[in-house]
Coordinates of C-alpha atoms and ligand atoms in Angstrom, one line a residue:
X1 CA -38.0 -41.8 -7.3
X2 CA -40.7 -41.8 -10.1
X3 CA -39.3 -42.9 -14.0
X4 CA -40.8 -40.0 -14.7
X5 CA -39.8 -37.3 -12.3
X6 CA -36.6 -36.0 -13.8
X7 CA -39.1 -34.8 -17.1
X8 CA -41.4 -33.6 -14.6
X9 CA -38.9 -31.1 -13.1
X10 CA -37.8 -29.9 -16.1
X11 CA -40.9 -29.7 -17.8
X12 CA -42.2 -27.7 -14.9
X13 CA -39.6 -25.4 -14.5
X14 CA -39.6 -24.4 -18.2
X15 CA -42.7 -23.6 -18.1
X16 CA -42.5 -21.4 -15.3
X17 CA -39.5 -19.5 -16.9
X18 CA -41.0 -19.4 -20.2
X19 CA -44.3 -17.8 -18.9
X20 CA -41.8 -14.9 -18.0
X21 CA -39.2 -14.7 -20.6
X22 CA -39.8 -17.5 -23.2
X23 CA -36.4 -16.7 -25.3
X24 CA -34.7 -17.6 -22.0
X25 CA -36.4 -21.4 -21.2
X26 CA -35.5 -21.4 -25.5
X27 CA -32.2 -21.2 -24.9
X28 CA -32.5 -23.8 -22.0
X29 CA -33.7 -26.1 -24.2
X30 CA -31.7 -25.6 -27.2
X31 CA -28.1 -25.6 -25.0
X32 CA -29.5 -29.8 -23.9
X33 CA -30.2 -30.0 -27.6
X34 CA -27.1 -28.6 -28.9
X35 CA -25.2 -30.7 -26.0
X36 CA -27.2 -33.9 -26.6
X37 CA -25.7 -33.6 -30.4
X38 CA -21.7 -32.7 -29.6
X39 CA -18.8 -34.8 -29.4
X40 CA -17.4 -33.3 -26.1
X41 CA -14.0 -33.5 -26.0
X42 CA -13.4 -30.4 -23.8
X43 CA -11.0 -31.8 -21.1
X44 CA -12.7 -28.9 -18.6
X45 CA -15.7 -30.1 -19.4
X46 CA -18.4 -32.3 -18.2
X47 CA -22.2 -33.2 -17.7
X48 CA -23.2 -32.7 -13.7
X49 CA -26.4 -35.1 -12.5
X50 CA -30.0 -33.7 -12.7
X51 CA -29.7 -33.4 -8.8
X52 CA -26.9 -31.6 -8.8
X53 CA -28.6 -29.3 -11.1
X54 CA -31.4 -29.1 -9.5
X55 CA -30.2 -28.1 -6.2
X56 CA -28.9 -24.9 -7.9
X57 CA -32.2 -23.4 -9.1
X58 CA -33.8 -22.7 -5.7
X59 CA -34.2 -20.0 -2.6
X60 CA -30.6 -20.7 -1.9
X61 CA -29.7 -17.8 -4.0
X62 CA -31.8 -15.3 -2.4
X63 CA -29.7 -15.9 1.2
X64 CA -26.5 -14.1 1.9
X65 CA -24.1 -16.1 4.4
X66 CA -20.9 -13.9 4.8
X67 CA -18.8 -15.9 7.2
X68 CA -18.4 -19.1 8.3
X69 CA -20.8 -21.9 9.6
X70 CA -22.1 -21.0 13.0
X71 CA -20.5 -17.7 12.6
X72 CA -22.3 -15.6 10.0
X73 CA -22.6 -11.4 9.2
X74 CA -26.6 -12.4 8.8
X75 CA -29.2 -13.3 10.8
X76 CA -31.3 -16.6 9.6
X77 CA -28.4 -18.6 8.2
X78 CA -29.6 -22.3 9.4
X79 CA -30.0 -24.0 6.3
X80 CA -27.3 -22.6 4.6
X81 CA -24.9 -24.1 7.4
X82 CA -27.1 -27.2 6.6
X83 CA -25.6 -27.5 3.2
X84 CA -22.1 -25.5 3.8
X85 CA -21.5 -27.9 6.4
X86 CA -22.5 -31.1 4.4
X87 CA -20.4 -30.1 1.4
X88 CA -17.3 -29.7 3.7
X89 CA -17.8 -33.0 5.3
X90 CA -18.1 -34.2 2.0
X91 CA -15.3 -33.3 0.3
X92 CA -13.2 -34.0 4.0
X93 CA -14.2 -37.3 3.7
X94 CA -13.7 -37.6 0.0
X95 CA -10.1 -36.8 -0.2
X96 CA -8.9 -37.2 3.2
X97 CA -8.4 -34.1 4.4
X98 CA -8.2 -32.2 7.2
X99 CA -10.0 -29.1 6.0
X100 CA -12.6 -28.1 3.3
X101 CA -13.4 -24.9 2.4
X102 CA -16.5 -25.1 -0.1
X103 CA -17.1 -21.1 -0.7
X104 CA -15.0 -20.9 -3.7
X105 CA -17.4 -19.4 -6.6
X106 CA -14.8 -20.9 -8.9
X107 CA -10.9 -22.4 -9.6
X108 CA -9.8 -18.8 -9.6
X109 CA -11.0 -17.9 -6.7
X110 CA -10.1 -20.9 -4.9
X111 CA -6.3 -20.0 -5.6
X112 CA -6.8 -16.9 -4.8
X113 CA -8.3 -17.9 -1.7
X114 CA -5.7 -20.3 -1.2
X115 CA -2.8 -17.4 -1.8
X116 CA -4.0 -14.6 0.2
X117 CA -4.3 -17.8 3.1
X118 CA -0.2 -18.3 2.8
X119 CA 0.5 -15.0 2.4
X120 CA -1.5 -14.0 5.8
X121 CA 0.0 -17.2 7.0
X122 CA 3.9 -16.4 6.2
X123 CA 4.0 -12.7 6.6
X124 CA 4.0 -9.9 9.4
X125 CA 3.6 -6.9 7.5
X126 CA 2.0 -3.3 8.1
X127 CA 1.4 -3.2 4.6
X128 CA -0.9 -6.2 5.0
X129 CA -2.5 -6.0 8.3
X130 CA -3.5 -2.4 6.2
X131 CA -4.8 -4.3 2.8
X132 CA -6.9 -6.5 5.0
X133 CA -8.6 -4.1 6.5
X134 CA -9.0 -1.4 3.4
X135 CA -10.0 -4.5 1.6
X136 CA -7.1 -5.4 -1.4
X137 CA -9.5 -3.8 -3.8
X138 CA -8.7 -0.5 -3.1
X139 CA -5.4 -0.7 -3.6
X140 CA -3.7 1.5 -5.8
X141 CA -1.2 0.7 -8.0
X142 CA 2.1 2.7 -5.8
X143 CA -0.1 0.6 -2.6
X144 CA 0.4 -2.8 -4.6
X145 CA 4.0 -1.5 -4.9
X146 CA 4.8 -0.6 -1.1
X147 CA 2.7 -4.1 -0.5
X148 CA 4.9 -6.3 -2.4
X149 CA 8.4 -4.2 -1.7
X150 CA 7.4 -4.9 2.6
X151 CA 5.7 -8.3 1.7
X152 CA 9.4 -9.3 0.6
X153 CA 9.8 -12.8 -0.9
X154 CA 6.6 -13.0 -2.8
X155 CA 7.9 -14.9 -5.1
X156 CA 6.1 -18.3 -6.8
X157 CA 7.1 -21.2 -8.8
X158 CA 4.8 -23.0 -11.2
X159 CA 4.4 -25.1 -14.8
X160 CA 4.9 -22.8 -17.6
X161 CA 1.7 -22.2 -19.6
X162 CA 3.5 -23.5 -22.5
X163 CA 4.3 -27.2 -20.4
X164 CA 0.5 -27.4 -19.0
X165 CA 0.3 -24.6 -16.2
X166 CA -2.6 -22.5 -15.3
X167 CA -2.9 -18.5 -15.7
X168 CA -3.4 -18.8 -11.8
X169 CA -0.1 -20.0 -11.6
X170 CA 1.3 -16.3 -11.5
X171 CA 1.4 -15.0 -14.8
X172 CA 0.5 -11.8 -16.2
X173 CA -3.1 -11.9 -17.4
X174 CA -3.7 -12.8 -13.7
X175 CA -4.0 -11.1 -10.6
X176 CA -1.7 -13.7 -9.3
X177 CA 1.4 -12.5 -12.0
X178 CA 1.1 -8.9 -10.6
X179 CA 0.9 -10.0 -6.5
X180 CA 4.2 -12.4 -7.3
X181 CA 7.4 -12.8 -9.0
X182 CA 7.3 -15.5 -11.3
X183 CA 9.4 -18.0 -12.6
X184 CA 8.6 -21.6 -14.5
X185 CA 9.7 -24.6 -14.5
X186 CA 8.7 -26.4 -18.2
X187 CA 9.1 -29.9 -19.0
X188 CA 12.0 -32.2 -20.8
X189 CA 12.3 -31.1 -24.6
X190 CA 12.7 -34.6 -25.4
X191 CA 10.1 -36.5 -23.1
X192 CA 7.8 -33.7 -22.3
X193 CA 7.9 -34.7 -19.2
X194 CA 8.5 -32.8 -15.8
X195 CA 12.1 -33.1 -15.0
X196 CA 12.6 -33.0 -11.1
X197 CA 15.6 -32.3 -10.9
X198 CA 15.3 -28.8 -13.0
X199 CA 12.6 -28.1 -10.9
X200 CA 14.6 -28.6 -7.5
X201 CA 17.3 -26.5 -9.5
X202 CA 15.1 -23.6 -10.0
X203 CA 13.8 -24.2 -6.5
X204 CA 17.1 -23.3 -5.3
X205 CA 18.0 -20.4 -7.4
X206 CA 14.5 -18.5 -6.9
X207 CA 14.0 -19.6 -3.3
X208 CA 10.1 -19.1 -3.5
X209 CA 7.4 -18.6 -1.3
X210 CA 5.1 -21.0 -3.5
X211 CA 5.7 -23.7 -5.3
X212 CA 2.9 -24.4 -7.0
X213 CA 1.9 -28.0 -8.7
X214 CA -0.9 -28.8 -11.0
X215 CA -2.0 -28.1 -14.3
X216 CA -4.5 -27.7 -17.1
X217 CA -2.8 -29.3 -20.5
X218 CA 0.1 -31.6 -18.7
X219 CA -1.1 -35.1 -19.5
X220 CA 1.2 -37.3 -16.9
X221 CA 0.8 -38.4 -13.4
X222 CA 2.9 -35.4 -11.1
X223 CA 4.9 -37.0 -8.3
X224 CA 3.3 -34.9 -5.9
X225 CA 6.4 -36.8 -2.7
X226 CA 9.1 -35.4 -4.8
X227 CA 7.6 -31.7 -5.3
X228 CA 7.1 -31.3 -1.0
X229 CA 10.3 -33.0 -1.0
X230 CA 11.4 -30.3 -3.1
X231 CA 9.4 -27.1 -1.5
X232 CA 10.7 -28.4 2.0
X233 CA 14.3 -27.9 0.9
X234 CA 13.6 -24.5 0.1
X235 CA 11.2 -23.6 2.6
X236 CA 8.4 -23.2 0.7
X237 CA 4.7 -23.5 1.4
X238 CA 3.6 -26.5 -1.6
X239 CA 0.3 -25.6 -3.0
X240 CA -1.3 -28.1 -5.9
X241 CA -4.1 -27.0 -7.6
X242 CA -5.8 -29.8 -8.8
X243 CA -8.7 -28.6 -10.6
X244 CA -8.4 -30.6 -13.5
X245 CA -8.4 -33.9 -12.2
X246 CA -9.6 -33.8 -8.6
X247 CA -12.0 -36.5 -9.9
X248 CA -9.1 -38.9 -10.2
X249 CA -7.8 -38.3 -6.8
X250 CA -11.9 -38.7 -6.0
X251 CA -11.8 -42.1 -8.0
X252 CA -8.4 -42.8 -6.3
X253 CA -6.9 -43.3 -9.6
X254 CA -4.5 -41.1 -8.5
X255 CA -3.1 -42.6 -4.9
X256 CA 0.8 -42.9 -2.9
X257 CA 2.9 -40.3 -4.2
X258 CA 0.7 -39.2 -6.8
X259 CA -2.4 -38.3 -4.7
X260 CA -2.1 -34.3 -3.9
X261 CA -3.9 -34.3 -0.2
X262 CA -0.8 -36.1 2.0
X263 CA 1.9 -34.2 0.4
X264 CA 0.5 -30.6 -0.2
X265 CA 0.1 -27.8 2.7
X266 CA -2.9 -26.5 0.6
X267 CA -4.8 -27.7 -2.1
X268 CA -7.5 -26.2 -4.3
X269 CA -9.9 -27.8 -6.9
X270 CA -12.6 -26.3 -9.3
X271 CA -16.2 -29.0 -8.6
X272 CA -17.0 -29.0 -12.4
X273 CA -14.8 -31.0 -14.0
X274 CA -13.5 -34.3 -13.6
X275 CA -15.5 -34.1 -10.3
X276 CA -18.7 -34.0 -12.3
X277 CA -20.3 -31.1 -9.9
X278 CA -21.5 -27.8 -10.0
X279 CA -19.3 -24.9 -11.5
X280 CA -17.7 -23.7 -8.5
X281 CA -14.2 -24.4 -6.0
X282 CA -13.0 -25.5 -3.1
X283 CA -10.3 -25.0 -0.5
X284 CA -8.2 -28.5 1.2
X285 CA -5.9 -28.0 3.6
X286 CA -4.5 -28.8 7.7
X287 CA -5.4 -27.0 10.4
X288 CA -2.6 -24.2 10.3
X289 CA -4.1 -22.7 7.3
X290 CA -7.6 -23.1 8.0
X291 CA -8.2 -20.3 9.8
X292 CA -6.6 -17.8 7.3
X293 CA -8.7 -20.1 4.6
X294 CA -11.6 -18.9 6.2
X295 CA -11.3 -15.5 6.0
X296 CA -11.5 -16.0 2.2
X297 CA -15.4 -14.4 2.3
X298 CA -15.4 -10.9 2.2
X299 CA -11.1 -11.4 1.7
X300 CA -11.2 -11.7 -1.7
X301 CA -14.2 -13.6 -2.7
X302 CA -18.1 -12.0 -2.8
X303 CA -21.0 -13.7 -0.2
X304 CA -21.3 -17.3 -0.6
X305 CA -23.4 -18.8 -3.0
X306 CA -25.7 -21.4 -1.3
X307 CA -27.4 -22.2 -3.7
X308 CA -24.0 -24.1 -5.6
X309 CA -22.9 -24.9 -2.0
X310 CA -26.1 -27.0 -1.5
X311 CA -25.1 -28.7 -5.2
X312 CA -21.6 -29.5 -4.2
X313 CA -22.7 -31.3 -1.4
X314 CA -24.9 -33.2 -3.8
X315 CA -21.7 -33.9 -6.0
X316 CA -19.3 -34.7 -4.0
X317 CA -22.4 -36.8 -2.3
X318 CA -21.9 -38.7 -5.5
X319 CA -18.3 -38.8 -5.9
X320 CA -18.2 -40.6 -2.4
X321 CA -20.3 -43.6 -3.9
X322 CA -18.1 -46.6 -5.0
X323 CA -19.5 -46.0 -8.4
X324 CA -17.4 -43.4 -8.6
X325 CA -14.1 -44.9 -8.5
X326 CA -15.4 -47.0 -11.3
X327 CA -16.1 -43.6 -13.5
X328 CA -12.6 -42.2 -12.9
X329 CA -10.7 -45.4 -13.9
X330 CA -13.1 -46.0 -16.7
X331 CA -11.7 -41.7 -17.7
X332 CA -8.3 -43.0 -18.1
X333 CA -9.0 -46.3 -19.3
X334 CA -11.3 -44.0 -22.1
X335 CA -8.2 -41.5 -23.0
X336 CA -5.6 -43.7 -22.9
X337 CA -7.8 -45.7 -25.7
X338 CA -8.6 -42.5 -27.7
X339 CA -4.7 -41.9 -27.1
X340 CA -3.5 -45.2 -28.5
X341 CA -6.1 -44.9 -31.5
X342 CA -4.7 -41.5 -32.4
X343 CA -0.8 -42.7 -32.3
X344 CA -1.6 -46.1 -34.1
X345 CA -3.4 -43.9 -36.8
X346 CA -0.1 -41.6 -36.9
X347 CA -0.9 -38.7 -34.8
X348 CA 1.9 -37.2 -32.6
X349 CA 1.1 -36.6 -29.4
X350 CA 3.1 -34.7 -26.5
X351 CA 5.0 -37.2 -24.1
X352 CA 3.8 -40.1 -26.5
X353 CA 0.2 -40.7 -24.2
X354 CA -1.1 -40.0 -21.4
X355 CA -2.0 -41.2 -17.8
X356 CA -5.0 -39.2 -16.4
X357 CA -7.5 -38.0 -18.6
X358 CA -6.4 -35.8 -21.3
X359 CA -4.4 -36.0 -24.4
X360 CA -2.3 -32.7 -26.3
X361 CA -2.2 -33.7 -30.4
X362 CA 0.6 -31.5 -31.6
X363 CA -0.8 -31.1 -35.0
X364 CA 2.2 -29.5 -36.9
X365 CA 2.6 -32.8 -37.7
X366 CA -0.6 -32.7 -39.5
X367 CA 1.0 -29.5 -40.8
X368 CA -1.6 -27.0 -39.2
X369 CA -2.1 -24.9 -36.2
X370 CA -4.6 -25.2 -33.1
X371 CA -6.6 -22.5 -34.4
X372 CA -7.2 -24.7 -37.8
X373 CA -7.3 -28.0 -36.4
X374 CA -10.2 -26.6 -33.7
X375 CA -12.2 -25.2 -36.6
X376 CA -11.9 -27.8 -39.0
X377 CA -13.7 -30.6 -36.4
X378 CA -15.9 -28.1 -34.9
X379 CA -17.2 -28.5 -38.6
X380 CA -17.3 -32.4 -38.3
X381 CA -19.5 -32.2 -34.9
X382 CA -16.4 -32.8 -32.6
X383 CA -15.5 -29.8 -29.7
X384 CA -12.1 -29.3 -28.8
X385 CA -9.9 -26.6 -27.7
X386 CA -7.0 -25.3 -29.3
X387 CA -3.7 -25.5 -26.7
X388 CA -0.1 -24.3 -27.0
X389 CA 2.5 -27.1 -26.7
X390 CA 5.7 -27.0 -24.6
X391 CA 8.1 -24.7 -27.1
X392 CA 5.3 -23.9 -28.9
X393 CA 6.1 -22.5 -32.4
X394 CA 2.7 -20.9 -32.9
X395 CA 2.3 -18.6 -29.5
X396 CA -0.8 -18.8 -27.4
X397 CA -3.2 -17.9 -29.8
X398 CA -2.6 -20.1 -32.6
X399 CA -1.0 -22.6 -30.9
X400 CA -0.2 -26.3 -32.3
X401 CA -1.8 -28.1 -29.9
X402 CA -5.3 -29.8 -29.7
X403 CA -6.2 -30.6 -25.9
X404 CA -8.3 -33.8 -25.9
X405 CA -10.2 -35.1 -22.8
X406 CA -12.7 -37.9 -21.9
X407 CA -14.4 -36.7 -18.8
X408 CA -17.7 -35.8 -20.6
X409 CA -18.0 -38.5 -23.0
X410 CA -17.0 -41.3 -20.3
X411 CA -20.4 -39.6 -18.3
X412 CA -22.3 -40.0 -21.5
X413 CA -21.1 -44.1 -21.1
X414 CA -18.6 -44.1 -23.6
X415 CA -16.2 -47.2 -23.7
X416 CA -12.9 -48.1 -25.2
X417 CA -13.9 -48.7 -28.7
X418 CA -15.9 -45.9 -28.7
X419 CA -12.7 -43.5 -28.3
X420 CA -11.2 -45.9 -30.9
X421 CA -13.7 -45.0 -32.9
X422 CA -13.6 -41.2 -31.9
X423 CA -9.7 -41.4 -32.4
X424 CA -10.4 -42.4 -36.3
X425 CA -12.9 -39.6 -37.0
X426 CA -10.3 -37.2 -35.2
X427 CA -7.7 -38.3 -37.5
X428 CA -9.7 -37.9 -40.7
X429 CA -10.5 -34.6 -40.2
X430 CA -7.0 -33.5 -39.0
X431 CA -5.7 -35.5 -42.6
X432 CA -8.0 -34.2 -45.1
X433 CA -7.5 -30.5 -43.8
X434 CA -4.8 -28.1 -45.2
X435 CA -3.9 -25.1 -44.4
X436 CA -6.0 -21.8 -46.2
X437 CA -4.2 -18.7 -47.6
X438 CA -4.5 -15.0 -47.0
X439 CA -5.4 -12.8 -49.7
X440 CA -2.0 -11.6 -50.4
X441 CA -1.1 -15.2 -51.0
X442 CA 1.1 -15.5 -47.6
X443 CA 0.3 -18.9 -45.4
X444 CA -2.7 -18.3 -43.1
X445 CA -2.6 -19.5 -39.3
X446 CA -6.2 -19.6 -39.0
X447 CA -8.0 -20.1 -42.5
X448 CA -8.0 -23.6 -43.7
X449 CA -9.5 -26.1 -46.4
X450 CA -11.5 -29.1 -45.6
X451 CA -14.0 -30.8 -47.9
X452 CA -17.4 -29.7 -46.8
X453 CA -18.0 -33.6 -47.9
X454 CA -15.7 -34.9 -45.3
X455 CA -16.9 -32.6 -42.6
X456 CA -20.8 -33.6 -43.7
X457 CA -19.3 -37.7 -43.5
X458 CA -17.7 -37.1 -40.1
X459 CA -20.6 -35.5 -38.5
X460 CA -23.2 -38.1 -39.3
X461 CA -20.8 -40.8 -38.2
X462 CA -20.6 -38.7 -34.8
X463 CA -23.8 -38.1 -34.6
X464 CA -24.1 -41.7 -35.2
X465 CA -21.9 -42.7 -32.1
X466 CA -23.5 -40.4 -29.8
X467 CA -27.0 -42.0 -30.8
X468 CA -26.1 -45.1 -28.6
X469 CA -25.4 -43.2 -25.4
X470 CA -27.9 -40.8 -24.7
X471 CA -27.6 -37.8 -22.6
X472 CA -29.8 -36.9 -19.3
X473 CA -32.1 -40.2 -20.6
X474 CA -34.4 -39.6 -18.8
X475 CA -35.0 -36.1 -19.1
X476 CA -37.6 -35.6 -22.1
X477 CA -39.1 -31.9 -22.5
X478 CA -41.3 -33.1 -25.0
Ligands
PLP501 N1 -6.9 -24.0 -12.2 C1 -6.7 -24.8 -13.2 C2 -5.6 -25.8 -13.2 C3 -7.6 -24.8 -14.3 O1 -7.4 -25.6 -15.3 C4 -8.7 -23.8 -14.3 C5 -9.7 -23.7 -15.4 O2 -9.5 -24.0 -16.5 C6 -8.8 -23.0 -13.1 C7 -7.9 -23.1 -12.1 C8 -9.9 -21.9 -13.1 O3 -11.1 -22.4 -12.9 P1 -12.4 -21.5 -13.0 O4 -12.7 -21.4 -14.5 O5 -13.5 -22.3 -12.3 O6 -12.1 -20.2 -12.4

């Protein structure tokens, strides 16, 4: 490949988009400025190749494939089973499993996918047999009702949101908290840690049809052994959704009991994160769910996207090169640095560290909330998200957490001292900010008071940081 050929592409294409609609190529270029000049510490978050990007802006996205490779609703489907089929093999060979299903348009729809599968699986109901033919859509609320009184035990277990659990994991703002019965299990109010043995315990009482492992905020290794042991002795189906850091089982930073794919019946993934692909999901599982996996196009997802399945292939391409298991250890390696940094500069972090790639600051002890401690180093350049902690005082929307995560940065070739360095400019915001007041005088949860000064010092020195490792290098739009 040419030096050159990355700028060519982009140039190219910009120009072809702006000759159309020139705000839009605008805002093309301004989102790689704006991303060339933040400190990404979005634990979601990443920066996918130029060839993974590229394989998304193409004809691929005029074809619809409903269906399966081979076995398609439209005629003309050759190349998209090109690229379906080379993303499953892919991610097979990857993470060792049995099955891949790549159609996911996203980590919600890969668990939903991955539900309707062991529901299909577990249950001979009319009810069912009548929602997969109306299509669950149409359901109305009495049908959802009848559905769940004849679908019995519909019942799942997962992390609290609170502990580190996704909204997939059956709670209300999801589809998933109105098809099942919840309950949690949290973590140790000491440790913050999962405790096992309260999970069996609630396994026992609730008897569920799920249990599901994985998280979003939770940042420990999960004994992934001691959970099937656990979902065996209740009967359960064990699902782990391991969207967050699917590039650490990728990088086998995660292996034995702590690697997902041996121990779970199903697992899903989201391809943009850790795993450094395009935004979309996937389906992992044996062959007794595959067929029900399957049906997950027109079930409950819309037609394929070939286009992104053409891109996954590309990523998980990459994620299969030995390079890769260098990038994942060097994530932890990165987090566990910007984790140290933090604690050695007094900041209190849940469970005291972390082992994968993200970090939770509970920033009470800083004396403010999420919102506050979000805002105040958005100010100073760095990007963050606000997080609840386990027990958290300040509810969902405040919150007192800040979720910290080096996926991005460790892309951009961050190192050790970097995150050191990173940890300090984290800490001096989170120090020299206090919490604002309304106008009645009463504490505020969101307002707060930093010294434009300090924000103006922070950013530089950011900006500074980020100078030395370039993003996309070799992409210059001129
Ligand atoms: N599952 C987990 C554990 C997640 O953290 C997320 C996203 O944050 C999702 C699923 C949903 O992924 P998506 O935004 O691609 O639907």
């Amino acid at each position: 490949m040419s030096a050159n050929a990355e700028s060519t592409a982009y140039r190219s294409a910009l120009e072809v988009i702006g000759a159309v609609e020139p705000r839009v190529a605008n805002a093309i270029r301004a989102e790689l400025a704006d991303q060339r000049e933040s400190l990404k510490l979005i634990a979601s978050e990443n920066y996918a190749s130029p060839a993974t990007l590229l394989a998304m802006g193409n004809w691929f996205s005029d074809k619809y494939a409903e269906g399966t490779v081979g076995r398609r609703f439209y005629a003309g489907c050759q190349n998209v089973d090109t690229v379906e089929a080379l993303a499953a093999e892919h991610a097979r060979e990857l993470f060792g499993a049995p099955y891949a299903y790549v159609q996911p348009h996203s980590g919600i729809d890969a668990n939903l996918v991955a539900f309707w599968a062991v529901l299909a699986d577990r249950i001979e109901s009319p009810a069912l047999k009548r929602a997969q033919v109306r299509h669950v859509n149409n359901l109305t609320e009495a049908d959802w009702f009848a559905l769940r009184r004849e679908l019995g035990n519909q019942r799942m277990l997962g992390m609290s949101l609170d502990a580190g659990g996704h909204l997939t994991h059956g709670f209300r703002p999801n589809i998933s908290g109105k098809m099942f019965d919840q309950r949690s299990y949290g973590t140790d109010p000491e440790t913050g840690l999962i405790d096992y043995d309260r999970v069996a315990e609630a396994a026992r009482e609730f008897k569920p049809l799920i249990l599901v492992g994985g998280y979003s905020a939770y940042p420990r290794k999960v004994n992934f052994r001691i959970l099937r042991e656990i979902a065996d002795s209740v009967g359960a189906t064990f699902m782990v959704d391991m969207a967050h850091f699917a590039g650490l089982v990728a990088g086998k930073v995660f292996t034995g009991d702590f690697d997902p794919i041996p121990h779970a019946h199903i697992v899903t993934s989201t391809t943009h994160k850790s795993l450094r692909g395009p935004r979309g999901g996937l389906v992992l599982c044996g062959p007794e769910l595959a067929e029900q996996v399957d049906r997950g196009c027109p079930m409950v997802l819309g037609g394929p996207l070939p286009q992104v399945m053409a891109a996954k292939a590309v990523a998980l391409a990459e994620a299969r090169r030995p390079d890769f298991v260098d990038y994942a250890e060097r994530i932890v390696a990165n987090a566990q640095a910007l984790a140290d940094g933090l604690q050695r500069r007094g900041a209190k972090l849940v469970t005291g560290g972390t082992d994968n790639h993200l970090a939770l600051i509970d920033v009470t002890g800083y004396g403010l909330t999420g919102r506050q401690a979000e805002q105040a180093l958005l100010d100073s350049g760095i990007v963050t998200n606000r997080n609840a902690i386990p027990q958290d005082p300040n509810g969902a929307w405040y919150t007192s957490g800040i979720r910290i995560g080096t996926p991005a940065l460790t892309t951009r070739g961050f190192g050790t001292a970097e995150l050191d360095a990173t940890a300090e400019l984290i800490h001096t915001v989170l120090s020299r900010t206090s919490p604002g007041t309304n106008a009645d005088g009463t504490a505020s949860k969101a307002k707060y008071v930093l010294d434009p000064g300090v924000a103006d010092r922070v950013g530089k020195q950011a900006s500074d940081l980020l100078t030395g490792f370039p993003l996309y290098p070799a992409i210059d739009l001129g």
